[in-house]
Coordinates of C-alpha atoms in Angstrom, one line a residue:
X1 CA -1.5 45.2 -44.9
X2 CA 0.8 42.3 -44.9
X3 CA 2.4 43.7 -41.2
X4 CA -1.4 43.2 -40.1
X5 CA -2.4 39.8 -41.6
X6 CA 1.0 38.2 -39.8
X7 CA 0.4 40.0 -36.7
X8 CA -3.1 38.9 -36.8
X9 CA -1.9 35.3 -38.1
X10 CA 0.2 35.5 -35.0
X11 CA -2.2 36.3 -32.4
X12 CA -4.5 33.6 -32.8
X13 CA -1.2 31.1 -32.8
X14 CA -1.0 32.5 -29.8
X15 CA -3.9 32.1 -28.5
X16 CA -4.8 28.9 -29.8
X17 CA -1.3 27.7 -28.2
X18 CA -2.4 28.9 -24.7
X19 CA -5.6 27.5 -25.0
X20 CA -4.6 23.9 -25.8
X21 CA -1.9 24.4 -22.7
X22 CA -5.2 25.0 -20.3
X23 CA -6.8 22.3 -21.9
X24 CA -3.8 19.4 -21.6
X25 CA -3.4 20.6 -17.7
X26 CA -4.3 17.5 -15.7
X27 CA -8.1 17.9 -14.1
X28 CA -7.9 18.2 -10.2
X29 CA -10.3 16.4 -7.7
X30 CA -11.2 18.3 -4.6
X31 CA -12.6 16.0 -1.7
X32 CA -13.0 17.3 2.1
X33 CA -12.7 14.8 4.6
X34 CA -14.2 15.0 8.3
X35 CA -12.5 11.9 10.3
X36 CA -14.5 11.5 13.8
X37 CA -15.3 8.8 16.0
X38 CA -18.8 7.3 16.1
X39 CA -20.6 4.2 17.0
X40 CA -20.3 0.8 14.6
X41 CA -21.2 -2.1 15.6
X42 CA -19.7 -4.4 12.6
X43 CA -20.0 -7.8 15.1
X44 CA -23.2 -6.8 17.2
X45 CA -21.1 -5.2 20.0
X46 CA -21.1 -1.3 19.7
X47 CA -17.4 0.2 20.3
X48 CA -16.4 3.4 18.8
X49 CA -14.9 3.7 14.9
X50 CA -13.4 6.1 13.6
X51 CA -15.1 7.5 10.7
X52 CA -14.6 9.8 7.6
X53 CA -17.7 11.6 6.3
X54 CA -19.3 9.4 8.6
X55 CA -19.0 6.8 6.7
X56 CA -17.4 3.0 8.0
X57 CA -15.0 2.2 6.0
X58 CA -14.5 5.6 4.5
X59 CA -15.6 6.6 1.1
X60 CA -13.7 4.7 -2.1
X61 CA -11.7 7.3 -3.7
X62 CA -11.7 6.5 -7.8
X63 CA -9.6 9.2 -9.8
X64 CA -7.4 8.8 -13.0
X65 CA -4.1 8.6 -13.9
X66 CA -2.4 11.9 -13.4
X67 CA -5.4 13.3 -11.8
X68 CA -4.5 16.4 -9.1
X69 CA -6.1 15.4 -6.0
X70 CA -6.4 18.0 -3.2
X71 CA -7.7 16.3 0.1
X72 CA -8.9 18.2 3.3
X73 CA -8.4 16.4 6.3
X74 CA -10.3 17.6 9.1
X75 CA -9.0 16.1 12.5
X76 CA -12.1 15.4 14.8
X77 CA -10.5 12.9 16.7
X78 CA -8.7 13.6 20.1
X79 CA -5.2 12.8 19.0
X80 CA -3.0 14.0 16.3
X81 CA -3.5 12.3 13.0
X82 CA -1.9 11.7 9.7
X83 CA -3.3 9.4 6.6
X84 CA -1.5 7.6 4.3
X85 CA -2.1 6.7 0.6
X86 CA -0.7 3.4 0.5
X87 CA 0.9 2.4 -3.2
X88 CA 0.6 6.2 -4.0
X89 CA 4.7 6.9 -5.5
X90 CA 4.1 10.8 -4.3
X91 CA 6.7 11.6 -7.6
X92 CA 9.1 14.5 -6.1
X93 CA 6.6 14.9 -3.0
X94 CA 7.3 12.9 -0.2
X95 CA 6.3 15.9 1.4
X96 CA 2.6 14.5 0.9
X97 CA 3.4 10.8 2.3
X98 CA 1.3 10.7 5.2
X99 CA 3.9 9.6 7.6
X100 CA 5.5 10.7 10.5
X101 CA 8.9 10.5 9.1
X102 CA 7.9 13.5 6.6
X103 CA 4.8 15.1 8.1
X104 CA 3.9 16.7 11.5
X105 CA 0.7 15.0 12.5
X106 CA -2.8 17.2 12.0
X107 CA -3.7 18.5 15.6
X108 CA -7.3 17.5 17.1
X109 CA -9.7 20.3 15.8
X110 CA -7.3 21.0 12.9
X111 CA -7.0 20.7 9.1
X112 CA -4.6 19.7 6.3
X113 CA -4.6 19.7 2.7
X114 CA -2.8 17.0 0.8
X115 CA -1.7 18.0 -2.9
X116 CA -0.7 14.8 -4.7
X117 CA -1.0 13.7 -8.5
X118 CA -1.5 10.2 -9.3
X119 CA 1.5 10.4 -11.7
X120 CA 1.6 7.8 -13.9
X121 CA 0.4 5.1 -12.3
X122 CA -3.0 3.0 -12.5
X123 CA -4.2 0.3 -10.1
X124 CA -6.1 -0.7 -6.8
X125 CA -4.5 0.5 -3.4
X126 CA -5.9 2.1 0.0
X127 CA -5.7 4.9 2.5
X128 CA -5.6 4.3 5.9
X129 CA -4.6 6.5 9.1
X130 CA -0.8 6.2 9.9
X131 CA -0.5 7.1 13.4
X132 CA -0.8 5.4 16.7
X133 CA -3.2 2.0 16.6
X134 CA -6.0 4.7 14.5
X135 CA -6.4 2.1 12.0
X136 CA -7.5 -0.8 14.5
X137 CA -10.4 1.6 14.5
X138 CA -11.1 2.3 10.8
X139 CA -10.8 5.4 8.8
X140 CA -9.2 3.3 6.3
X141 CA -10.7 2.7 2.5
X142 CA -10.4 1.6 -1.4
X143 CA -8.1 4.1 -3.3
X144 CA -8.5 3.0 -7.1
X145 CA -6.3 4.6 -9.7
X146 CA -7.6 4.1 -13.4
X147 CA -6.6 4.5 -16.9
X148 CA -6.6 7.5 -19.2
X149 CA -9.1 6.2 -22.0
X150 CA -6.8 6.8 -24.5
X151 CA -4.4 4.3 -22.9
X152 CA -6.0 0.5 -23.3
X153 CA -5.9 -1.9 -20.8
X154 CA -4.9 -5.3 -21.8
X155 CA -8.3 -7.5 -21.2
X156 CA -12.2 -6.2 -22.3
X157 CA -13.4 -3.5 -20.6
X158 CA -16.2 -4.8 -17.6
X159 CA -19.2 -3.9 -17.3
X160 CA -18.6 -2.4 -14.0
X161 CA -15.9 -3.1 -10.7
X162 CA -16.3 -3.9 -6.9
X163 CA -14.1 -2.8 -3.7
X164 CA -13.5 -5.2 -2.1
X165 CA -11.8 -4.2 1.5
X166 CA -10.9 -7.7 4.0
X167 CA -10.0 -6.7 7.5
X168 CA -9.5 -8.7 11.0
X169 CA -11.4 -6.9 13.7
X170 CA -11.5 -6.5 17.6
X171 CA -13.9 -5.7 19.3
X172 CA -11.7 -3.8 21.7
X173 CA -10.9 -0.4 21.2
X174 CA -7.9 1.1 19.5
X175 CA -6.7 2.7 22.3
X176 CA -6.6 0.1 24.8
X177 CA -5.0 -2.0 21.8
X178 CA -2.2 0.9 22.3
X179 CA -2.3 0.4 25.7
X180 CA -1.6 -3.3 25.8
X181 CA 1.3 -2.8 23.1
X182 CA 2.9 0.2 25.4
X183 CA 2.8 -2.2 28.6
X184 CA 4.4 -4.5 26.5
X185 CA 2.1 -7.6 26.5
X186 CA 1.4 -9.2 23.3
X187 CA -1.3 -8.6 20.3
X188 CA -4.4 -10.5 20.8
X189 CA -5.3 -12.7 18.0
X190 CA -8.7 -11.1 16.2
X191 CA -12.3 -11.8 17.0
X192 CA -13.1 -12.1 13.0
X193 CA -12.8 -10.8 9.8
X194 CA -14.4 -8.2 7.8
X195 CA -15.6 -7.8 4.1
X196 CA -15.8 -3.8 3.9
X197 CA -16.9 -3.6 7.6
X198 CA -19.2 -6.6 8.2
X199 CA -19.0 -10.2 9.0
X200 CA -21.6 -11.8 6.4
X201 CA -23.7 -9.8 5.1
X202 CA -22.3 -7.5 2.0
X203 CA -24.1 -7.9 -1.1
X204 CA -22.6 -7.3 -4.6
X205 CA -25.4 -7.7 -7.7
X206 CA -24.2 -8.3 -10.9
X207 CA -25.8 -9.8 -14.3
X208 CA -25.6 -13.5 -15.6
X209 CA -22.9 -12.8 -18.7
X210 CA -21.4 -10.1 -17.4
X211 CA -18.0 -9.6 -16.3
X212 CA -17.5 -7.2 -13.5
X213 CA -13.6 -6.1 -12.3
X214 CA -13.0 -6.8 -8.4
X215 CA -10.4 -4.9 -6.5
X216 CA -9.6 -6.7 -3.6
X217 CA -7.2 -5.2 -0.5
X218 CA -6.4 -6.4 2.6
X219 CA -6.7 -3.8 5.5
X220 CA -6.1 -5.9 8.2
X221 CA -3.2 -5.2 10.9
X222 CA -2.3 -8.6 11.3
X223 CA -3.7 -11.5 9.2
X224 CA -3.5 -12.8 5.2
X225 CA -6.3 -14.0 3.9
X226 CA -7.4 -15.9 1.4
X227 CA -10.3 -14.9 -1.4
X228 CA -12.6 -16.6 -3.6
X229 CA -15.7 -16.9 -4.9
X230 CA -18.3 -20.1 -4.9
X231 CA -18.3 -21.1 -8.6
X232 CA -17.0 -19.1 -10.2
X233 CA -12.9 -18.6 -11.4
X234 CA -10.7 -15.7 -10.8
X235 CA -8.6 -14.0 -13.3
X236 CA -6.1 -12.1 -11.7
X237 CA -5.1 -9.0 -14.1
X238 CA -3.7 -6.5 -11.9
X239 CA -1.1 -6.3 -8.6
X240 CA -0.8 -2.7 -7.3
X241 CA 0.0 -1.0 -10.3
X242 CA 1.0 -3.5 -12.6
X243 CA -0.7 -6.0 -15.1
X244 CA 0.0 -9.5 -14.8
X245 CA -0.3 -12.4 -17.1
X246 CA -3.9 -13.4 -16.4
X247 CA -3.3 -16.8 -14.8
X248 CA -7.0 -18.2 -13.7
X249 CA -7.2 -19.2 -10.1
X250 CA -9.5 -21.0 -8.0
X251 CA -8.5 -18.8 -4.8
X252 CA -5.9 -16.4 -4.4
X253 CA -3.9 -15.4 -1.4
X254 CA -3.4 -11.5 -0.3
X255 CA -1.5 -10.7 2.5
X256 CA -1.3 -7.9 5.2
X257 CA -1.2 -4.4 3.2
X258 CA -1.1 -6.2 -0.4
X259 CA -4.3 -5.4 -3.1
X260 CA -4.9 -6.9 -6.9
X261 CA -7.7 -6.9 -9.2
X262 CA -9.3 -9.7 -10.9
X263 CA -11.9 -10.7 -13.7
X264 CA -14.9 -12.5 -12.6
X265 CA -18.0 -13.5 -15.3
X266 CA -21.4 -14.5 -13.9
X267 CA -21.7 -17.7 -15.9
X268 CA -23.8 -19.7 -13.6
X269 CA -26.9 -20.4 -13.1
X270 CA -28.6 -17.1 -11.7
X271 CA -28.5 -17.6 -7.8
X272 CA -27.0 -16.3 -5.1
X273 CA -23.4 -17.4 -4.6
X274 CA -20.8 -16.8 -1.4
X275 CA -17.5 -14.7 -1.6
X276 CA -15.5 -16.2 1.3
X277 CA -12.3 -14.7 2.9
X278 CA -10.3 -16.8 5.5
X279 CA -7.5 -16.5 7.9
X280 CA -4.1 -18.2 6.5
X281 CA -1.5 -19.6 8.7
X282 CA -3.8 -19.6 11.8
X283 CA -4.3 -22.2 14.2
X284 CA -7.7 -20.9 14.5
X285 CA -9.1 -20.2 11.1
X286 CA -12.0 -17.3 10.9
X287 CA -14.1 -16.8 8.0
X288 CA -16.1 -14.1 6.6
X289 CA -18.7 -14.4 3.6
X290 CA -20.3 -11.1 1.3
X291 CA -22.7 -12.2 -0.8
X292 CA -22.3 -12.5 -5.1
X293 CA -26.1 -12.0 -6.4
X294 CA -27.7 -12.4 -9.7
X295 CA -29.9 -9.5 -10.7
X296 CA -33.4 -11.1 -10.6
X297 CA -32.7 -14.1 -8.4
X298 CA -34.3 -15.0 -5.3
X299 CA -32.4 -18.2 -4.9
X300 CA -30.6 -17.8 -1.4
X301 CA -26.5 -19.2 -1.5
X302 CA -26.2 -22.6 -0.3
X303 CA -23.9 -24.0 1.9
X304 CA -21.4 -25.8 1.8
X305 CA -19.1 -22.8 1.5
X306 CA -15.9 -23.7 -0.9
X307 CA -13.2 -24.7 0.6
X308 CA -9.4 -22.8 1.0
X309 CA -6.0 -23.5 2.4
X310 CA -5.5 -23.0 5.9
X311 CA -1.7 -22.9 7.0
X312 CA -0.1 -24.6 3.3
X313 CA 3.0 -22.2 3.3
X314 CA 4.4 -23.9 0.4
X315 CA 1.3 -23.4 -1.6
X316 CA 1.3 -20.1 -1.0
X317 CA 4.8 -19.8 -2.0
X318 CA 4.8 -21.5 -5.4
X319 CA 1.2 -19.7 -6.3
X320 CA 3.2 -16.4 -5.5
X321 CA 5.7 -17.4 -8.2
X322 CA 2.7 -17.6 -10.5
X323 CA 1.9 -13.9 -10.6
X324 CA 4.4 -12.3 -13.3
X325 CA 4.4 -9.5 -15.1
X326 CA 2.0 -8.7 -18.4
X327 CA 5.1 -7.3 -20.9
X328 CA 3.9 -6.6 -23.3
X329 CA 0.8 -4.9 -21.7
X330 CA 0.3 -0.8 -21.6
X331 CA 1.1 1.2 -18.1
X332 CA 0.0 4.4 -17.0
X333 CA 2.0 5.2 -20.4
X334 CA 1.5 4.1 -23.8
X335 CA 4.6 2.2 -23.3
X336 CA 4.9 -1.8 -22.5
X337 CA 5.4 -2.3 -19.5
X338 CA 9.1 -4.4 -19.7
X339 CA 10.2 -1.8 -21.4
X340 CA 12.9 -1.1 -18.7
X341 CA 14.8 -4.6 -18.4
X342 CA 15.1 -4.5 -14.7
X343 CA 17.1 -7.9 -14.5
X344 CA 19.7 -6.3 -16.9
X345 CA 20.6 -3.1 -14.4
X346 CA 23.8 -3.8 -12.0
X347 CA 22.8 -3.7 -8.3
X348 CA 24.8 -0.7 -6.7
X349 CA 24.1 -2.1 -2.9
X350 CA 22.6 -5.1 -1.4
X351 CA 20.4 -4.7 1.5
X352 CA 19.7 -8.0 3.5
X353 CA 17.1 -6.8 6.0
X354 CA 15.9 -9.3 9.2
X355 CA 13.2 -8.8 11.3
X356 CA 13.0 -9.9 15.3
X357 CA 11.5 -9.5 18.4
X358 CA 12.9 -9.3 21.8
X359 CA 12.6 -7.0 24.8
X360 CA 14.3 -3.1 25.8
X361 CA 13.0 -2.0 29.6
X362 CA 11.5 -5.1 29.8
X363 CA 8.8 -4.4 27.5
X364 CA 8.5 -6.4 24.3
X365 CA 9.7 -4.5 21.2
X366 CA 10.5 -5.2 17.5
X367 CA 13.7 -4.3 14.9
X368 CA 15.3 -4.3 11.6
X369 CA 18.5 -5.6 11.8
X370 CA 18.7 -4.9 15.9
X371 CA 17.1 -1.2 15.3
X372 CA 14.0 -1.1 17.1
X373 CA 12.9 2.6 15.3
X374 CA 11.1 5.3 17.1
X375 CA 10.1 8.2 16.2
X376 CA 11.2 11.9 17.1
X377 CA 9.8 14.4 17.4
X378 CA 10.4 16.1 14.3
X379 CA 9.7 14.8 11.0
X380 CA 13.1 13.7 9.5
X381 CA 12.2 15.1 6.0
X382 CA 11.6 18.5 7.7
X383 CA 14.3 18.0 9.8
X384 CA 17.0 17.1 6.4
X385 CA 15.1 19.9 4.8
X386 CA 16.0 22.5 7.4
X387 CA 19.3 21.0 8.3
X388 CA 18.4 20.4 11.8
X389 CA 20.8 18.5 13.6
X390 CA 20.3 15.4 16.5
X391 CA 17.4 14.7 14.7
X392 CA 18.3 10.9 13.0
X393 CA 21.5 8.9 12.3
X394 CA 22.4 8.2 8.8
X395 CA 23.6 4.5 8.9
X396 CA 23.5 3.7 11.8
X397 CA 21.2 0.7 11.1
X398 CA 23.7 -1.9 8.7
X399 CA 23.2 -3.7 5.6
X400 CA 23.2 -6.9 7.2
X401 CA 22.4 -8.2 10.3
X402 CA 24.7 -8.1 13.0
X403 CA 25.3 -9.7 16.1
X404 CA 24.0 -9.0 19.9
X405 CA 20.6 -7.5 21.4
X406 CA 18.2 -5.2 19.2
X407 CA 18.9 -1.6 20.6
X408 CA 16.8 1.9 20.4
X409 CA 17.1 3.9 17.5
X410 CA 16.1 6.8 14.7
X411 CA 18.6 5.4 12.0
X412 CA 18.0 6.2 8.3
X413 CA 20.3 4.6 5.3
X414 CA 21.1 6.5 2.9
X415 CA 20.7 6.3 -0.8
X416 CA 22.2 8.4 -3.7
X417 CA 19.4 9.0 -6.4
X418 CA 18.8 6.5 -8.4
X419 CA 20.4 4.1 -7.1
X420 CA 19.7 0.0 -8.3
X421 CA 19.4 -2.1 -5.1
X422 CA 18.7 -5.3 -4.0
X423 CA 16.6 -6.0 -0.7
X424 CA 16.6 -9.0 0.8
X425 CA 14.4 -9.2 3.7
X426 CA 15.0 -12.5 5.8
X427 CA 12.3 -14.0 8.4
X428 CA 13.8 -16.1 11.0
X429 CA 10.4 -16.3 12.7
X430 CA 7.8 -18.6 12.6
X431 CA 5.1 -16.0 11.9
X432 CA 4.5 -14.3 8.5
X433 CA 5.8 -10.7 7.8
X434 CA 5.1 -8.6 5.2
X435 CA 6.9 -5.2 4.2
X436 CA 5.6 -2.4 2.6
X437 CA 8.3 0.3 0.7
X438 CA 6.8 4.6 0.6
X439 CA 7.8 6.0 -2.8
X440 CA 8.0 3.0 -4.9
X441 CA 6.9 -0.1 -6.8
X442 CA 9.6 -2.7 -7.4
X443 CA 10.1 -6.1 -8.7
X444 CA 9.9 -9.3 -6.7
X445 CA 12.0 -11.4 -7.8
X446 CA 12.0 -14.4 -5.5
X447 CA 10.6 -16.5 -2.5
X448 CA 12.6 -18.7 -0.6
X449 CA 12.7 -21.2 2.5
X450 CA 15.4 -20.9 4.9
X451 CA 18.8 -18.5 4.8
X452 CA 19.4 -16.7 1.8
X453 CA 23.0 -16.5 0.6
X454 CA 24.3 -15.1 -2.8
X455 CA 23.7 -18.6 -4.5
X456 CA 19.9 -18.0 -4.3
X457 CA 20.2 -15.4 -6.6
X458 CA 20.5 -18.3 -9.4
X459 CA 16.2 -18.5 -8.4
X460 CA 15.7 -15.5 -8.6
X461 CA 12.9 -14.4 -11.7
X462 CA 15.0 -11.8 -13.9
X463 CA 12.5 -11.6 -17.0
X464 CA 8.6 -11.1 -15.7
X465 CA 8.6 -10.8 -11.8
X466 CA 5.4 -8.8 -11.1
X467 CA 6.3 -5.4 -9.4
X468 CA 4.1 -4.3 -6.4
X469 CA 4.9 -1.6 -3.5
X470 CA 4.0 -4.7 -0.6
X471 CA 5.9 -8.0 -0.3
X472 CA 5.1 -11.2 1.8
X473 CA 8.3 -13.3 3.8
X474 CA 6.7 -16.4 4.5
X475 CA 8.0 -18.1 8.4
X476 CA 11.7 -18.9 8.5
X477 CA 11.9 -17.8 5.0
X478 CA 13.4 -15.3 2.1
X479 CA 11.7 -13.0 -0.5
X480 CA 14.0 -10.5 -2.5
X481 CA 13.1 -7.3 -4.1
X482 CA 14.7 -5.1 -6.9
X483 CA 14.7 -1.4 -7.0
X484 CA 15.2 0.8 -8.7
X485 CA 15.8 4.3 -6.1
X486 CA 14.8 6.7 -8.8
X487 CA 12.4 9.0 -6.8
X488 CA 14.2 11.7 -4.2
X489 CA 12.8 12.1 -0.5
X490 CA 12.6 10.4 2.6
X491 CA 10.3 7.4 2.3
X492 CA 8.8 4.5 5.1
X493 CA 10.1 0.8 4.6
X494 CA 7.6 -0.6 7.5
X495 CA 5.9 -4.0 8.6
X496 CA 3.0 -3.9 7.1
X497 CA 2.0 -6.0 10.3
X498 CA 0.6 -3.0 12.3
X499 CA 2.0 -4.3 16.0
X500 CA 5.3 -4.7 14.6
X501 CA 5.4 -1.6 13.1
X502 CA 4.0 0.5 15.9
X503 CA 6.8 -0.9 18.1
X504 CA 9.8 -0.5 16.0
X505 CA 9.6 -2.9 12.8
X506 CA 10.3 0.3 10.4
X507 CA 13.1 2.7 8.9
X508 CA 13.3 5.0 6.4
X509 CA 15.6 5.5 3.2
X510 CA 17.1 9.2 2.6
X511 CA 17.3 9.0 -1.6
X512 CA 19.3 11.9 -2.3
X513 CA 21.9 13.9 -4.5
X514 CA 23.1 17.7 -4.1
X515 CA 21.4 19.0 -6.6
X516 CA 18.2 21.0 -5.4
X517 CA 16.1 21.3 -8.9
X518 CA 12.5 20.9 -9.1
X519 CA 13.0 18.6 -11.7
X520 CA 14.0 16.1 -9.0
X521 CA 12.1 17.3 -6.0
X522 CA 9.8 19.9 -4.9
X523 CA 10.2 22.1 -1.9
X524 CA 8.7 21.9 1.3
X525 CA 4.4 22.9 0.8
X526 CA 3.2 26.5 1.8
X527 CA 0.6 24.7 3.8
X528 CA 3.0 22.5 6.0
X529 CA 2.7 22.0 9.5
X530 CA 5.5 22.6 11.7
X531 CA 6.4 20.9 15.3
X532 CA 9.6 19.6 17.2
X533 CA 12.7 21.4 16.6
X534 CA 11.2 22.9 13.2
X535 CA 9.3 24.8 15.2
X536 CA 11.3 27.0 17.3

């Protein structure tokens, strides 16, 4: 009698156990995604777009923090396509990156299913397509990664949040954008700007006493911007991924690749009211306006619109230094978020990383320390995988800049995991860059004029730098990033500057040890495509 009440004691242990296992697996979204081309017409002038579920920009995707998110991509177009979740740290999976350093592109009339988890992370980012000049076209949109509800965020819940998506915009099509790149003539300047696909006439309806949380990105290929709202303040709470200090700004500067969230309350008087984004460091400044309305009002805005800086680099510099990390704030984890002391770890390598232009076959072309990358025709993470030789160079491409013409090149450095580094990225030109790292978020840690040398790091910010995944290097200026190489793969350090990129302004870093666990990296997906060398 006793055998049988323990074994039946022990059964429903049992089953109870395996029951609460099901019930603490993470949920999984399932989204298919049908990217074509169709007519828009965001400036009056029809010209094909490239849509997703037919929609211009495509859809905002809003899952949670450690949310499974299966994706089909279904390739309408006419070219060979790959999308990228830009901000998304693809834990152990660079397999799922987007790019064509660690995918093979989806054929036209094809399909893909990406299999990431939003693993502990929360925040505002985007999607975009990743190959060619697709995303002069569109298919890009809001990606917004929330909180668990059982982890708090550190300001009152709002009554509701906004996507905001700022773009420049041609009215030329992306492939004779290409076109113009490949015979080497230069990028034309844009013919305006975009507030999630039109020139002036988005609306956003809110109540008087409310506050609502905006996410803000900027798409754009070429162009920072500058956002803010007429009368009303913006409270700046979060930088891709991380919670900042809640510093109260008039307008705030976001540059090319770069998203934040911030706080807005409807405290005047019930009207309508302009949200204006402008070009920064443009000779010629373009403008675009959405609209802020009060629920009941049928007050039109009014003009004057409010004013913003226009070229200012030094304003933009110090109001950068502004944005520092909330530390005492929860994560993605119910941990604060300084928890790891970043400006306590030694730096194992020092990367100092500059960017120029100049000219191969005639034909202008752009580099990272005199590497003007291009792409094979195999993926390198398939190639490493598969131990496929001739594929890419492992540092070829040096840790500081050298001497004599940029050159031709597929050269990847090469990191052991985990890894502490410093990256210095140095602008000798008189045009903004901005860089965007795969894989990672990571501190910045300091903004500079001129040539950085090793007594800069005296300015550096070693206790509350924000972290972010995109960085800004204003003209003939420094900015310096920390970090820390903790997640194995092969992942993109690009331009964020779409023209640069596309001819060469990119590389990749190989984070590695010789261990092959699954605890540090999973094996190549079932479902991947093949091409190149892989393929034979």
């Amino acid at each position: 009698m006793g055998r049988a009440i323990f074994l039946h004691f022990l059964f429903g242990t049992l089953v109870c156990l395996i029951a609460s296992v099901v019930r603490a697996e993470d949920p999984y979204v399932y989204k298919t995604w049908v990217v074509t081309y169709g007519q828009i017409a965001p400036l009056g002038v029809k010209q094909r777009g490239i849509l997703i579920n037919g929609q211009f920009p495509g859809p905002t995707l809003n899952v949670v923090t450690n949310d499974n998110v299966l994706i089909t991509v279904i390739n309408k177009l006419d070219d060979p396509l790959l999308i990228t979740w830009n901000g998304v740290k693809q834990r152990k999976s660079s397999w799922q990156d987007g790019v064509l350093g660690t995918n093979c592109p989806i054929p036209p009339n094809s399909q893909w299913t990406y299999k990431m988890q939003m693993k502990d992370q929360i925040g505002t980012f985007t999607y975009f397509p990743s190959t060619l000049m697709h995303r002069a076209a569109g298919g890009f949109g809001g990606l917004n990664i929330l909180a668990r509800s059982v982890i708090p965020v550190p300001y009152p819940k709002p009554f509701d949040q906004f996507t905001l998506l700022v773009s420049d915009w041609w009215k030329t099509d992306n492939k004779v954008l290409k076109q113009r790149l490949d015979q080497g003539n230069s990028f034309p300047f844009p013919d305006a700007l975009l507030i999630n696909g039109r020139a002036n006439s988005f609306k956003f309806t809110g109540m008087k006493g409310y506050t609502y949380l905006l996410r803000v990105s900027n798409v754009g290929l070429t162009t920072s911007i500058n956002i803010r709202i007429q009368g009303h303040t913006l409270r700046l709470v979060e930088v891709e991924g991380a919670h900042t200090m809640q510093e109260v700004y008039e307008s705030l500067d976001i540059h090319v690749g770069q998203s934040m969230a911030f706080l807005v309350t409807l405290h005047a008087n019930p009207k309508d009211y302009y949200i204006v984004a402008s070009t920064r460091f443009t000779k010629q400044i373009l403008t675009a306006t959405a609209i802020l309305h009060y629920q009941g009002s049928n007050t039109p805005a009014s003009k004057p619109l409010p004013i913003g800086p226009t070229y200012h680099v030094h304003w933009s510099m110090k109001q950068a230094r502004t944005i520092r990390w909330n530390l005492t704030a929860n994560a993605a984890r119910p941990n604060p978020q300084g928890a790891f002391h970043y400006g306590t770890v030694p730096v194992t390598r020092t990367l100092v990383l500059a960017n120029s232009a100049g000219k191969i076959n005639a034909k202008r072309r752009y580099a990272m320390n005199k590497i003007s990358y291009i792409n094979p025709d195999t993926p390198l993470k398939i190639a490493d995988f598969y131990n496929i030789p001739g594929v890419f160079q492992l540092n070829k491409i040096k840790d500081n800049p050298p001497p004599g013409p940029i050159v031709l090149g597929t050269s990847v450095f090469n990191f052991s995991l985990h890894d502490f580094t410093e990256i210095v990225f140095q602008n000798n030109e008189k045009t903004i860059q901005s860089y965007h790292l795969d894989g990672y978020d990571f501190w910045a840690v300091g903004y500079g004029p001129g040539q950085w040398n090793p007594t800069m790091r005296r300015k550096y910010n070693l206790v509350d730098a924000t972290s972010r995944c995109t960085i800004q290097v204003y003209p003939k200026s420094w900015s310096t990033i920390l970090v820390s190489l903790d997640n194995k793969g092969m992942w993109n350090l690009r331009s964020a500057i779409w023209p640069r990129r596309y001819l060469g302004q990119e590389t990749y870093f190989r984070v590695w040890n010789t261990e092959h666990s699954l605890y540090t990296e999973y094996d190549i997906p079932p479902n991947a495509i093949l091409c190149g060398k892989a393929k034979h």
